[in-house]
GROMACS .gro file of C-alpha atoms in nm:
model
  453
    1MET     CA    1  -0.034  -0.045  -0.004
    2ASN     CA    2   0.115   0.348  -0.072
    3ALA     CA    3   0.128   0.697   0.079
    4THR     CA    4  -0.152   0.803  -0.102
    5THR     CA    5  -0.358   0.430  -0.057
    6SER     CA    6  -0.228   0.449   0.335
    7VAL     CA    7  -0.384   0.883   0.344
    8ARG     CA    8  -0.670   0.839   0.171
    9ASN     CA    9  -0.834   0.500   0.341
   10PHE     CA   10  -0.680   0.687   0.648
   11GLY     CA   11  -0.961   1.016   0.591
   12ILE     CA   12  -1.210   0.794   0.468
   13LYS     CA   13  -1.151   0.531   0.847
   14GLN     CA   14  -1.215   0.923   1.015
   15VAL     CA   15  -1.541   1.057   0.765
   16ILE     CA   16  -1.700   0.756   0.811
   17ARG     CA   17  -1.650   0.712   1.246
   18TYR     CA   18  -1.751   1.108   1.240
   19LEU     CA   19  -2.042   1.016   1.066
   20ASP     CA   20  -2.131   0.752   1.335
   21SER     CA   21  -2.044   0.943   1.576
   22ASN     CA   22  -2.387   1.152   1.531
   23PRO     CA   23  -2.553   1.044   1.193
   24GLN     CA   24  -2.809   1.282   1.184
   25ARG     CA   25  -2.631   1.581   1.281
   26SER     CA   26  -2.279   1.520   1.084
   27MET     CA   27  -2.481   1.361   0.776
   28PRO     CA   28  -2.588   1.726   0.592
   29LYS     CA   29  -2.229   1.816   0.634
   30ILE     CA   30  -2.086   1.548   0.516
   31VAL     CA   31  -2.300   1.541   0.167
   32HIS     CA   32  -2.193   1.988   0.199
   33TRP     CA   33  -1.843   1.825   0.189
   34ALA     CA   34  -1.901   1.600  -0.073
   35GLU     CA   35  -2.057   1.835  -0.351
   36LYS     CA   36  -1.768   2.045  -0.320
   37LEU     CA   37  -1.506   1.834  -0.308
   38ASP     CA   38  -1.700   1.661  -0.607
   39LYS     CA   39  -1.532   1.946  -0.845
   40GLY     CA   40  -1.546   1.690  -1.172
   41LYS     CA   41  -1.877   1.645  -1.065
   42LYS     CA   42  -1.848   1.213  -1.143
   43PHE     CA   43  -2.046   1.172  -0.794
   44ASN     CA   44  -2.275   1.349  -0.875
   45ARG     CA   45  -2.526   1.100  -0.875
   46GLU     CA   46  -2.438   0.915  -0.554
   47ILE     CA   47  -2.459   1.236  -0.412
   48THR     CA   48  -2.763   1.330  -0.515
   49ASP     CA   49  -2.985   1.015  -0.483
   50ILE     CA   50  -2.822   1.009  -0.045
   51LYS     CA   51  -2.944   1.402  -0.081
   52HIS     CA   52  -3.265   1.274  -0.172
   53LEU     CA   53  -3.337   0.937  -0.004
   54ILE     CA   54  -3.218   0.940   0.344
   55LEU     CA   55  -3.206   1.338   0.414
   56ASP     CA   56  -3.566   1.387   0.399
   57GLU     CA   57  -3.658   1.247   0.735
   58ASN     CA   58  -4.011   1.167   0.632
   59SER     CA   59  -3.835   0.961   0.393
   60ASN     CA   60  -3.845   0.511   0.375
   61TRP     CA   61  -3.426   0.539   0.290
   62HIS     CA   62  -3.398   0.713   0.627
   63ARG     CA   63  -3.569   0.556   0.825
   64PHE     CA   64  -3.410   0.275   0.682
   65ALA     CA   65  -3.084   0.456   0.722
   66ASP     CA   66  -3.158   0.439   1.085
   67SER     CA   67  -3.242   0.128   1.153
   68LEU     CA   68  -2.852   0.035   1.008
   69PHE     CA   69  -2.736   0.292   1.370
   70THR     CA   70  -2.957   0.109   1.593
   71ASP     CA   71  -2.974  -0.246   1.457
   72ILE     CA   72  -2.625  -0.318   1.363
   73ASP     CA   73  -2.289  -0.333   1.517
   74LYS     CA   74  -2.121  -0.062   1.545
   75GLY     CA   75  -1.773  -0.242   1.479
   76VAL     CA   76  -1.927  -0.409   1.200
   77ARG     CA   77  -2.116  -0.108   1.088
   78GLN     CA   78  -1.818   0.125   0.978
   79THR     CA   79  -1.642  -0.151   0.865
   80LEU     CA   80  -1.851  -0.259   0.600
   81ALA     CA   81  -1.935   0.082   0.495
   82GLU     CA   82  -1.495   0.215   0.516
   83ASN     CA   83  -1.451  -0.183   0.254
   84PHE     CA   84  -1.778  -0.088   0.080
   85PHE     CA   85  -1.685   0.309   0.022
   86VAL     CA   86  -1.367   0.173  -0.132
   87SER     CA   87  -1.490  -0.104  -0.321
   88THR     CA   88  -1.769   0.125  -0.488
   89ILE     CA   89  -1.662   0.455  -0.477
   90LEU     CA   90  -1.254   0.501  -0.492
   91SER     CA   91  -1.213   0.155  -0.640
   92ARG     CA   92  -1.460   0.264  -0.944
   93LYS     CA   93  -1.159   0.506  -1.128
   94GLN     CA   94  -0.921   0.174  -1.183
   95LEU     CA   95  -1.180  -0.011  -1.289
   96GLU     CA   96  -1.229   0.261  -1.581
   97ALA     CA   97  -0.871   0.283  -1.617
   98ASN     CA   98  -0.827  -0.067  -1.702
   99LYS     CA   99  -1.094  -0.147  -1.918
  100ARG     CA  100  -0.917   0.136  -2.191
  101LYS     CA  101  -0.655   0.008  -2.094
  102TYR     CA  102  -0.680  -0.362  -2.140
  103ASP     CA  103  -0.991  -0.362  -2.345
  104CYS     CA  104  -1.267  -0.579  -2.151
  105ASN     CA  105  -1.451  -0.550  -1.955
  106ILE     CA  106  -1.344  -0.559  -1.568
  107PRO     CA  107  -1.589  -0.648  -1.304
  108TRP     CA  108  -1.691  -0.474  -0.990
  109ALA     CA  109  -1.776  -0.785  -0.767
  110ILE     CA  110  -1.673  -1.150  -0.857
  111LEU     CA  111  -1.915  -1.438  -0.726
  112MET     CA  112  -1.738  -1.787  -0.688
  113ASP     CA  113  -1.790  -2.128  -0.591
  114PRO     CA  114  -1.593  -2.266  -0.336
  115THR     CA  115  -1.723  -2.624  -0.356
  116THR     CA  116  -2.006  -2.788  -0.518
  117ALA     CA  117  -2.052  -3.040  -0.192
  118CYS     CA  118  -2.441  -2.856  -0.023
  119ASN     CA  119  -2.628  -3.045   0.241
  120LEU     CA  120  -2.937  -2.995   0.141
  121LYS     CA  121  -3.078  -3.119  -0.236
  122CYS     CA  122  -3.335  -2.848  -0.304
  123ILE     CA  123  -3.575  -2.970  -0.657
  124GLY     CA  124  -3.439  -2.785  -0.966
  125CYS     CA  125  -3.069  -2.644  -0.832
  126TRP     CA  126  -2.793  -2.760  -1.066
  127ALA     CA  127  -2.596  -2.792  -0.839
  128ALA     CA  128  -2.754  -3.093  -0.603
  129GLU     CA  129  -2.647  -3.281  -0.977
  130TYR     CA  130  -2.291  -3.279  -0.850
  131GLY     CA  131  -2.259  -3.362  -0.480
  132HIS     CA  132  -1.896  -3.384  -0.321
  133ARG     CA  133  -1.730  -3.409  -0.625
  134MET     CA  134  -1.542  -3.069  -0.628
  135SER     CA  135  -1.355  -2.767  -0.445
  136MET     CA  136  -1.165  -2.519  -0.465
  137ASP     CA  137  -0.858  -2.471  -0.289
  138TYR     CA  138  -0.794  -2.196  -0.064
  139ASP     CA  139  -0.513  -2.096  -0.270
  140THR     CA  140  -0.713  -2.105  -0.548
  141LEU     CA  141  -0.975  -1.872  -0.352
  142ASP     CA  142  -0.710  -1.629  -0.263
  143HIS     CA  143  -0.509  -1.609  -0.587
  144ILE     CA  144  -0.843  -1.529  -0.744
  145ILE     CA  145  -0.867  -1.217  -0.468
  146LEU     CA  146  -0.511  -1.094  -0.512
  147GLN     CA  147  -0.577  -1.087  -0.884
  148ALA     CA  148  -0.855  -0.905  -0.918
  149LYS     CA  149  -0.811  -0.667  -0.562
  150GLN     CA  150  -0.456  -0.562  -0.894
  151LEU     CA  151  -0.728  -0.469  -1.099
  152GLY     CA  152  -0.987  -0.302  -0.917
  153THR     CA  153  -1.216  -0.508  -0.747
  154HIS     CA  154  -1.304  -0.565  -0.342
  155PHE     CA  155  -1.651  -0.711  -0.382
  156PHE     CA  156  -1.614  -1.086  -0.363
  157LEU     CA  157  -1.945  -1.289  -0.317
  158TYR     CA  158  -1.944  -1.722  -0.278
  159THR     CA  159  -2.252  -1.916  -0.428
  160GLY     CA  160  -2.185  -2.312  -0.448
  161GLY     CA  161  -2.285  -2.563  -0.339
  162GLU     CA  162  -2.326  -2.450   0.032
  163PRO     CA  163  -2.078  -2.263   0.044
  164LEU     CA  164  -2.041  -2.303   0.397
  165MET     CA  165  -1.928  -2.589   0.386
  166ARG     CA  166  -1.608  -2.465   0.426
  167LYS     CA  167  -1.630  -2.228   0.656
  168LYS     CA  168  -1.314  -2.213   0.779
  169ASP     CA  169  -1.086  -2.158   0.462
  170ILE     CA  170  -1.359  -1.867   0.410
  171ILE     CA  171  -1.280  -1.668   0.712
  172ARG     CA  172  -0.928  -1.678   0.685
  173LEU     CA  173  -0.967  -1.531   0.306
  174CYS     CA  174  -1.173  -1.263   0.479
  175GLU     CA  175  -0.897  -1.168   0.757
  176LYS     CA  176  -0.696  -1.139   0.536
  177HIS     CA  177  -0.837  -0.920   0.268
  178ASN     CA  178  -1.009  -0.731   0.507
  179ASP     CA  179  -0.998  -0.400   0.229
  180CYS     CA  180  -1.313  -0.644   0.079
  181MET     CA  181  -1.669  -0.655   0.128
  182PHE     CA  182  -1.742  -1.071   0.069
  183LEU     CA  183  -2.129  -1.207   0.053
  184SER     CA  184  -2.223  -1.513   0.038
  185PHE     CA  185  -2.580  -1.700  -0.102
  186THR     CA  186  -2.641  -1.966   0.224
  187ASN     CA  187  -2.915  -2.143   0.279
  188GLY     CA  188  -2.843  -2.082   0.621
  189THR     CA  189  -2.914  -2.387   0.844
  190LEU     CA  190  -2.493  -2.409   0.946
  191ILE     CA  191  -2.520  -2.089   1.069
  192ASN     CA  192  -2.461  -2.136   1.491
  193GLU     CA  193  -2.337  -1.954   1.707
  194SER     CA  194  -1.971  -2.030   1.676
  195PHE     CA  195  -1.995  -1.912   1.371
  196ALA     CA  196  -2.142  -1.628   1.402
  197ASP     CA  197  -1.896  -1.499   1.635
  198GLU     CA  198  -1.636  -1.468   1.367
  199MET     CA  199  -1.871  -1.310   1.149
  200LEU     CA  200  -1.886  -1.108   1.427
  201ARG     CA  201  -1.494  -1.102   1.452
  202VAL     CA  202  -1.426  -1.064   1.153
  203LYS     CA  203  -1.684  -0.784   1.061
  204ASN     CA  204  -1.650  -0.847   0.627
  205PHE     CA  205  -1.887  -1.127   0.604
  206VAL     CA  206  -2.260  -1.054   0.530
  207PRO     CA  207  -2.497  -1.413   0.412
  208ALA     CA  208  -2.752  -1.344   0.171
  209ILE     CA  209  -3.007  -1.661   0.321
  210SER     CA  210  -3.193  -1.863   0.088
  211LEU     CA  211  -3.597  -1.920   0.150
  212GLU     CA  212  -3.900  -1.992  -0.058
  213GLY     CA  213  -4.116  -1.780   0.145
  214PHE     CA  214  -4.257  -1.942   0.405
  215GLN     CA  215  -4.222  -2.252   0.607
  216GLN     CA  216  -4.439  -2.548   0.383
  217ALA     CA  217  -4.327  -2.314   0.042
  218THR     CA  218  -3.883  -2.365   0.232
  219ASP     CA  219  -3.910  -2.732   0.319
  220SER     CA  220  -4.185  -2.827  -0.001
  221ARG     CA  221  -3.820  -2.757  -0.193
  222ARG     CA  222  -3.526  -2.734   0.016
  223GLY     CA  223  -3.647  -3.058   0.261
  224ARG     CA  224  -3.825  -3.103   0.569
  225GLY     CA  225  -3.773  -2.842   0.882
  226THR     CA  226  -3.477  -2.604   0.652
  227PHE     CA  227  -3.675  -2.243   0.750
  228LYS     CA  228  -3.721  -2.365   1.086
  229ALA     CA  229  -3.351  -2.428   1.141
  230VAL     CA  230  -3.323  -2.053   0.902
  231GLN     CA  231  -3.495  -1.880   1.155
  232ARG     CA  232  -3.278  -2.061   1.376
  233ALA     CA  233  -2.986  -1.874   1.145
  234MET     CA  234  -3.245  -1.518   1.127
  235LYS     CA  235  -3.218  -1.519   1.542
  236ILE     CA  236  -2.880  -1.572   1.655
  237LEU     CA  237  -2.770  -1.284   1.325
  238LYS     CA  238  -2.987  -1.030   1.480
  239GLU     CA  239  -2.937  -1.106   1.838
  240ARG     CA  240  -2.581  -0.963   1.754
  241LYS     CA  241  -2.675  -0.705   1.536
  242LEU     CA  242  -2.472  -0.891   1.227
  243LEU     CA  243  -2.622  -0.765   0.891
  244PHE     CA  244  -2.807  -1.001   0.732
  245GLY     CA  245  -3.047  -1.048   0.445
  246ASN     CA  246  -3.244  -1.280   0.250
  247SER     CA  247  -3.213  -1.440  -0.148
  248CYS     CA  248  -3.579  -1.472  -0.257
  249CYS     CA  249  -3.553  -1.687  -0.615
  250TYR     CA  250  -3.924  -1.651  -0.696
  251THR     CA  251  -4.085  -2.019  -0.902
  252ARG     CA  252  -4.453  -2.031  -1.069
  253ALA     CA  253  -4.524  -2.198  -0.698
  254ASN     CA  254  -4.466  -1.995  -0.483
  255ALA     CA  255  -4.421  -1.582  -0.620
  256GLU     CA  256  -4.749  -1.415  -0.476
  257VAL     CA  257  -4.615  -1.508  -0.140
  258ILE     CA  258  -4.306  -1.430  -0.204
  259GLY     CA  259  -4.444  -1.078  -0.325
  260SER     CA  260  -4.730  -1.013  -0.008
  261GLU     CA  261  -4.640  -0.759   0.227
  262GLU     CA  262  -4.652  -1.041   0.442
  263TYR     CA  263  -4.377  -1.181   0.363
  264PHE     CA  264  -4.172  -0.810   0.325
  265ASP     CA  265  -4.307  -0.773   0.718
  266PHE     CA  266  -4.146  -1.097   0.780
  267MET     CA  267  -3.848  -1.077   0.685
  268ILE     CA  268  -3.742  -0.706   0.815
  269GLU     CA  269  -3.931  -0.839   1.148
  270SER     CA  270  -3.629  -1.153   1.161
  271GLY     CA  271  -3.338  -0.915   1.082
  272ALA     CA  272  -3.326  -0.821   0.741
  273LYS     CA  273  -3.173  -0.579   0.587
  274PHE     CA  274  -3.121  -0.654   0.251
  275ALA     CA  275  -3.381  -0.825   0.024
  276TRP     CA  276  -3.191  -1.009  -0.296
  277PHE     CA  277  -3.480  -1.121  -0.591
  278PHE     CA  278  -3.483  -1.428  -0.811
  279LEU     CA  279  -3.634  -1.567  -1.147
  280TYR     CA  280  -3.611  -1.884  -1.113
  281MET     CA  281  -3.418  -2.031  -1.427
  282PRO     CA  282  -3.480  -2.388  -1.559
  283ILE     CA  283  -3.041  -2.490  -1.519
  284GLY     CA  284  -2.910  -2.868  -1.563
  285VAL     CA  285  -3.109  -3.196  -1.639
  286ASP     CA  286  -3.316  -3.226  -1.392
  287ALA     CA  287  -3.484  -2.834  -1.361
  288VAL     CA  288  -3.807  -2.768  -1.372
  289PRO     CA  289  -3.913  -2.588  -1.691
  290ASP     CA  290  -4.277  -2.617  -1.495
  291LEU     CA  291  -4.112  -2.374  -1.201
  292MET     CA  292  -4.071  -2.037  -1.468
  293VAL     CA  293  -4.287  -1.758  -1.314
  294THR     CA  294  -4.516  -1.658  -1.611
  295ALA     CA  295  -4.469  -1.336  -1.718
  296GLY     CA  296  -4.833  -1.200  -1.521
  297GLN     CA  297  -4.605  -1.282  -1.238
  298ARG     CA  298  -4.267  -1.136  -1.341
  299LYS     CA  299  -4.475  -0.842  -1.341
  300PHE     CA  300  -4.625  -0.909  -0.974
  301MET     CA  301  -4.333  -0.919  -0.806
  302TYR     CA  302  -4.213  -0.579  -1.010
  303ARG     CA  303  -4.471  -0.395  -0.932
  304GLN     CA  304  -4.468  -0.540  -0.564
  305ILE     CA  305  -4.077  -0.450  -0.515
  306ARG     CA  306  -4.109  -0.071  -0.627
  307LYS     CA  307  -4.379   0.002  -0.422
  308PHE     CA  308  -4.274  -0.174  -0.068
  309ARG     CA  309  -3.884   0.007  -0.160
  310ASN     CA  310  -4.118   0.364  -0.070
  311SER     CA  311  -4.286   0.151   0.265
  312LYS     CA  312  -4.082  -0.090   0.440
  313PRO     CA  313  -3.745  -0.040   0.555
  314LEU     CA  314  -3.574  -0.331   0.343
  315PHE     CA  315  -3.247  -0.248   0.079
  316THR     CA  316  -3.409  -0.470  -0.248
  317LEU     CA  317  -3.213  -0.530  -0.555
  318ASP     CA  318  -3.454  -0.733  -0.835
  319PHE     CA  319  -3.263  -0.943  -1.091
  320TRP     CA  320  -3.419  -0.931  -1.378
  321ASN     CA  321  -3.657  -0.652  -1.335
  322ASP     CA  322  -3.418  -0.432  -1.245
  323GLY     CA  323  -3.268  -0.405  -1.576
  324LYS     CA  324  -3.360  -0.053  -1.705
  325CYS     CA  325  -3.127   0.126  -1.348
  326ALA     CA  326  -2.793  -0.145  -1.451
  327GLY     CA  327  -2.819  -0.085  -1.817
  328GLY     CA  328  -2.902  -0.448  -1.899
  329CYS     CA  329  -2.738  -0.737  -1.864
  330ILE     CA  330  -2.446  -0.723  -1.556
  331ALA     CA  331  -2.310  -1.065  -1.647
  332GLY     CA  332  -1.988  -1.126  -1.817
  333GLY     CA  333  -1.734  -0.901  -1.684
  334ARG     CA  334  -1.909  -0.582  -1.711
  335SER     CA  335  -2.048  -0.574  -1.315
  336TYR     CA  336  -1.957  -0.932  -1.240
  337LEU     CA  337  -1.908  -1.259  -1.342
  338HIS     CA  338  -1.876  -1.632  -1.201
  339ILE     CA  339  -1.614  -1.915  -1.153
  340ASN     CA  340  -1.730  -2.199  -1.064
  341ALA     CA  341  -1.552  -2.484  -0.861
  342ASN     CA  342  -1.366  -2.642  -1.140
  343GLY     CA  343  -1.249  -2.330  -1.212
  344ASP     CA  344  -1.428  -2.243  -1.514
  345VAL     CA  345  -1.539  -1.907  -1.561
  346GLU     CA  346  -1.837  -1.844  -1.691
  347PRO     CA  347  -2.048  -1.484  -1.807
  348CYS     CA  348  -2.320  -1.534  -1.505
  349ALA     CA  349  -2.381  -1.780  -1.253
  350PHE     CA  350  -2.723  -1.936  -1.408
  351ILE     CA  351  -2.490  -1.911  -1.842
  352HIS     CA  352  -2.271  -2.217  -1.814
  353TYR     CA  353  -2.061  -2.184  -2.076
  354SER     CA  354  -1.724  -2.087  -2.106
  355ASN     CA  355  -1.406  -2.058  -2.275
  356THR     CA  356  -1.158  -2.040  -2.014
  357ASN     CA  357  -1.060  -2.192  -1.675
  358ILE     CA  358  -0.916  -2.033  -1.397
  359HIS     CA  359  -0.637  -2.310  -1.336
  360GLU     CA  360  -0.516  -2.250  -1.656
  361LYS     CA  361  -0.485  -1.919  -1.740
  362THR     CA  362  -0.490  -1.586  -1.505
  363LEU     CA  363  -0.856  -1.393  -1.452
  364LEU     CA  364  -0.728  -1.083  -1.706
  365ASP     CA  365  -0.704  -1.352  -1.926
  366ALA     CA  366  -1.006  -1.469  -1.882
  367LEU     CA  367  -1.173  -1.106  -1.936
  368ARG     CA  368  -1.117  -1.090  -2.243
  369ASP     CA  369  -1.159  -1.438  -2.358
  370PRO     CA  370  -1.418  -1.511  -2.660
  371ILE     CA  371  -1.724  -1.576  -2.466
  372MET     CA  372  -1.675  -1.281  -2.216
  373THR     CA  373  -1.630  -1.112  -2.516
  374GLU     CA  374  -1.890  -1.148  -2.691
  375TYR     CA  375  -2.058  -1.032  -2.402
  376ARG     CA  376  -1.914  -0.704  -2.400
  377LYS     CA  377  -1.984  -0.676  -2.722
  378ASN     CA  378  -2.335  -0.725  -2.766
  379GLN     CA  379  -2.395  -0.574  -2.453
  380PRO     CA  380  -2.677  -0.451  -2.322
  381PHE     CA  381  -2.900  -0.747  -2.476
  382ASN     CA  382  -3.192  -0.504  -2.625
  383LYS     CA  383  -3.343  -0.145  -2.616
  384ASN     CA  384  -3.585  -0.259  -2.409
  385LEU     CA  385  -3.387  -0.286  -1.996
  386PHE     CA  386  -3.676  -0.486  -1.976
  387ARG     CA  387  -3.496  -0.809  -2.141
  388PRO     CA  388  -3.183  -0.743  -2.002
  389CYS     CA  389  -3.124  -1.170  -2.034
  390PRO     CA  390  -2.920  -1.239  -2.341
  391LEU     CA  391  -3.084  -1.637  -2.198
  392LEU     CA  392  -3.498  -1.569  -2.078
  393ASP     CA  393  -3.540  -1.240  -2.224
  394ASN     CA  394  -3.365  -1.288  -2.568
  395LYS     CA  395  -3.469  -1.632  -2.729
  396GLY     CA  396  -3.139  -1.783  -2.935
  397LYS     CA  397  -2.928  -1.454  -2.816
  398LEU     CA  398  -2.734  -1.669  -2.574
  399ALA     CA  399  -2.654  -1.986  -2.831
  400GLU     CA  400  -2.568  -1.714  -3.058
  401MET     CA  401  -2.308  -1.583  -2.883
  402VAL     CA  402  -2.152  -1.870  -2.772
  403ASP     CA  403  -2.124  -2.078  -3.146
  404ARG     CA  404  -1.975  -1.782  -3.172
  405ALA     CA  405  -1.713  -1.812  -2.888
  406ARG     CA  406  -1.748  -2.194  -2.971
  407ALA     CA  407  -1.747  -2.188  -2.598
  408LYS     CA  408  -1.828  -2.571  -2.384
  409SER     CA  409  -2.044  -2.678  -2.180
  410THR     CA  410  -1.905  -2.654  -1.856
  411ASP     CA  411  -2.131  -2.899  -1.624
  412LEU     CA  412  -1.892  -3.198  -1.596
  413LEU     CA  413  -2.200  -3.421  -1.541
  414CYS     CA  414  -2.428  -3.420  -1.780
  415PRO     CA  415  -2.321  -3.156  -2.058
  416GLU     CA  416  -2.582  -2.897  -2.255
  417ASP     CA  417  -2.677  -2.739  -2.540
  418VAL     CA  418  -2.699  -2.416  -2.575
  419HIS     CA  419  -2.948  -2.490  -2.765
  420ALA     CA  420  -3.108  -2.673  -2.632
  421VAL     CA  421  -3.145  -2.497  -2.259
  422CYS     CA  422  -3.264  -2.192  -2.487
  423ALA     CA  423  -3.502  -2.429  -2.648
  424LYS     CA  424  -3.640  -2.500  -2.239
  425CYS     CA  425  -3.730  -2.052  -2.195
  426ALA     CA  426  -3.858  -2.011  -2.553
  427ASP     CA  427  -4.184  -1.964  -2.488
  428ALA     CA  428  -4.100  -1.715  -2.162
  429ALA     CA  429  -3.926  -1.509  -2.387
  430ASP     CA  430  -4.172  -1.477  -2.572
  431GLN     CA  431  -4.418  -1.399  -2.339
  432TRP     CA  432  -4.186  -1.165  -2.126
  433GLU     CA  433  -4.160  -0.999  -2.478
  434LYS     CA  434  -4.517  -0.869  -2.516
  435THR     CA  435  -4.544  -0.732  -2.117
  436ALA     CA  436  -4.197  -0.608  -2.117
  437ASP     CA  437  -4.311  -0.407  -2.387
  438GLU     CA  438  -4.620  -0.251  -2.226
  439LEU     CA  439  -4.390  -0.163  -1.957
  440TRP     CA  440  -4.148   0.018  -2.097
  441ASP     CA  441  -4.369   0.103  -2.327
  442THR     CA  442  -4.573   0.307  -2.015
  443TYR     CA  443  -4.267   0.412  -1.788
  444TYR     CA  444  -3.982   0.478  -2.060
  445ASN     CA  445  -4.074   0.703  -2.372
  446PRO     CA  446  -4.045   1.076  -2.459
  447GLN     CA  447  -4.312   1.222  -2.265
  448ASN     CA  448  -4.185   1.059  -1.936
  449SER     CA  449  -3.916   0.914  -1.986
  450SER     CA  450  -3.835   0.819  -1.606
  451LEU     CA  451  -3.950   0.484  -1.479
  452PRO     CA  452  -4.066   0.374  -1.127
  453SER     CA  453  -3.737   0.318  -0.878
   0.00000   0.00000   0.00000
């Protein structure tokens, strides 16, 4: 770390500690300082958002911000704030410079699978096919993080399998890379008091606990007793004032529950501070296409999530319906990429095709490989940003890119032809196209150029 970086990081810590001492008084002052320092207006959008959303005492976001000071441990809050500022604001210049230098996407975040092992066998989950067959060892995970930091990436997410089958290695990585943020998608059943205490110690690890709704929906897909185990885990985390959220996969069977006010209130009361919403994707030979949501259900979720953003103190991300906010698909290294437990570098956690393996090439080389280049050349995949996905929303687009890139299926047990995968999503793509175009015409036209937030 050079002297400039040390001074910068010290300054960040001082500002965050000042804010933490009296947020009601210090937040307006810090926003005012930020406006004066941002002479090039590079962060004007972020500063404006903070002014409108947080400083307004009548705003739902003001309530949400207050809850972070009352419900989250001070040390955890300060560490995550420092690391989030580094990963989202200060690293932006480095990321953009490297994009220009290497003429490729450089991701803001990297999603990695430490293992395919899992203690559950959920219906429709491709990871359930692999069993305990694959894992990336500690040195490989560490090397990926080191390479990524050199490029400006400081945010890492784990999936699997069940990442917490590798608790010790995950904590070791949090300790070593204490300037980074780590989040894990987890079924939550392996979170106990001792692991929560380790989280409280390292301070830079955040779980996103998967739920399918309430007890019946969760247990029917994930196994009997899962819902109660998750409730225990959330209780442990809440008692220790640890930051956590929920990961919600909505399907044809549970969309109305996931989008209900009762369910949102349940997550908030359980202590969750964020929720990420995903559509069910029919990936893997054991996938269940009948679980895919209808166009009407997807539209329902779009409206519900946005309604509750204005009334519930819960930070939400809606994949794929936030495509307008993100400027389309974020995969292929544009904002993130995925590395599976075998080391295959994939454009997306749902797109299991690759040209390269991290054991054979550097991360930078992988970002310049054909499938990643195809993503970069074609993003956004549709002018209608309610249709961001090359698989689910744009019929045949993924197959075109995979064919041109000559990428191979990374499913080691049952490789899937990309045309067969696209065929499973064709009807859903046709139906969503009509609904998405209606939404686009309603909310994005010359007379009304803004979308509901």
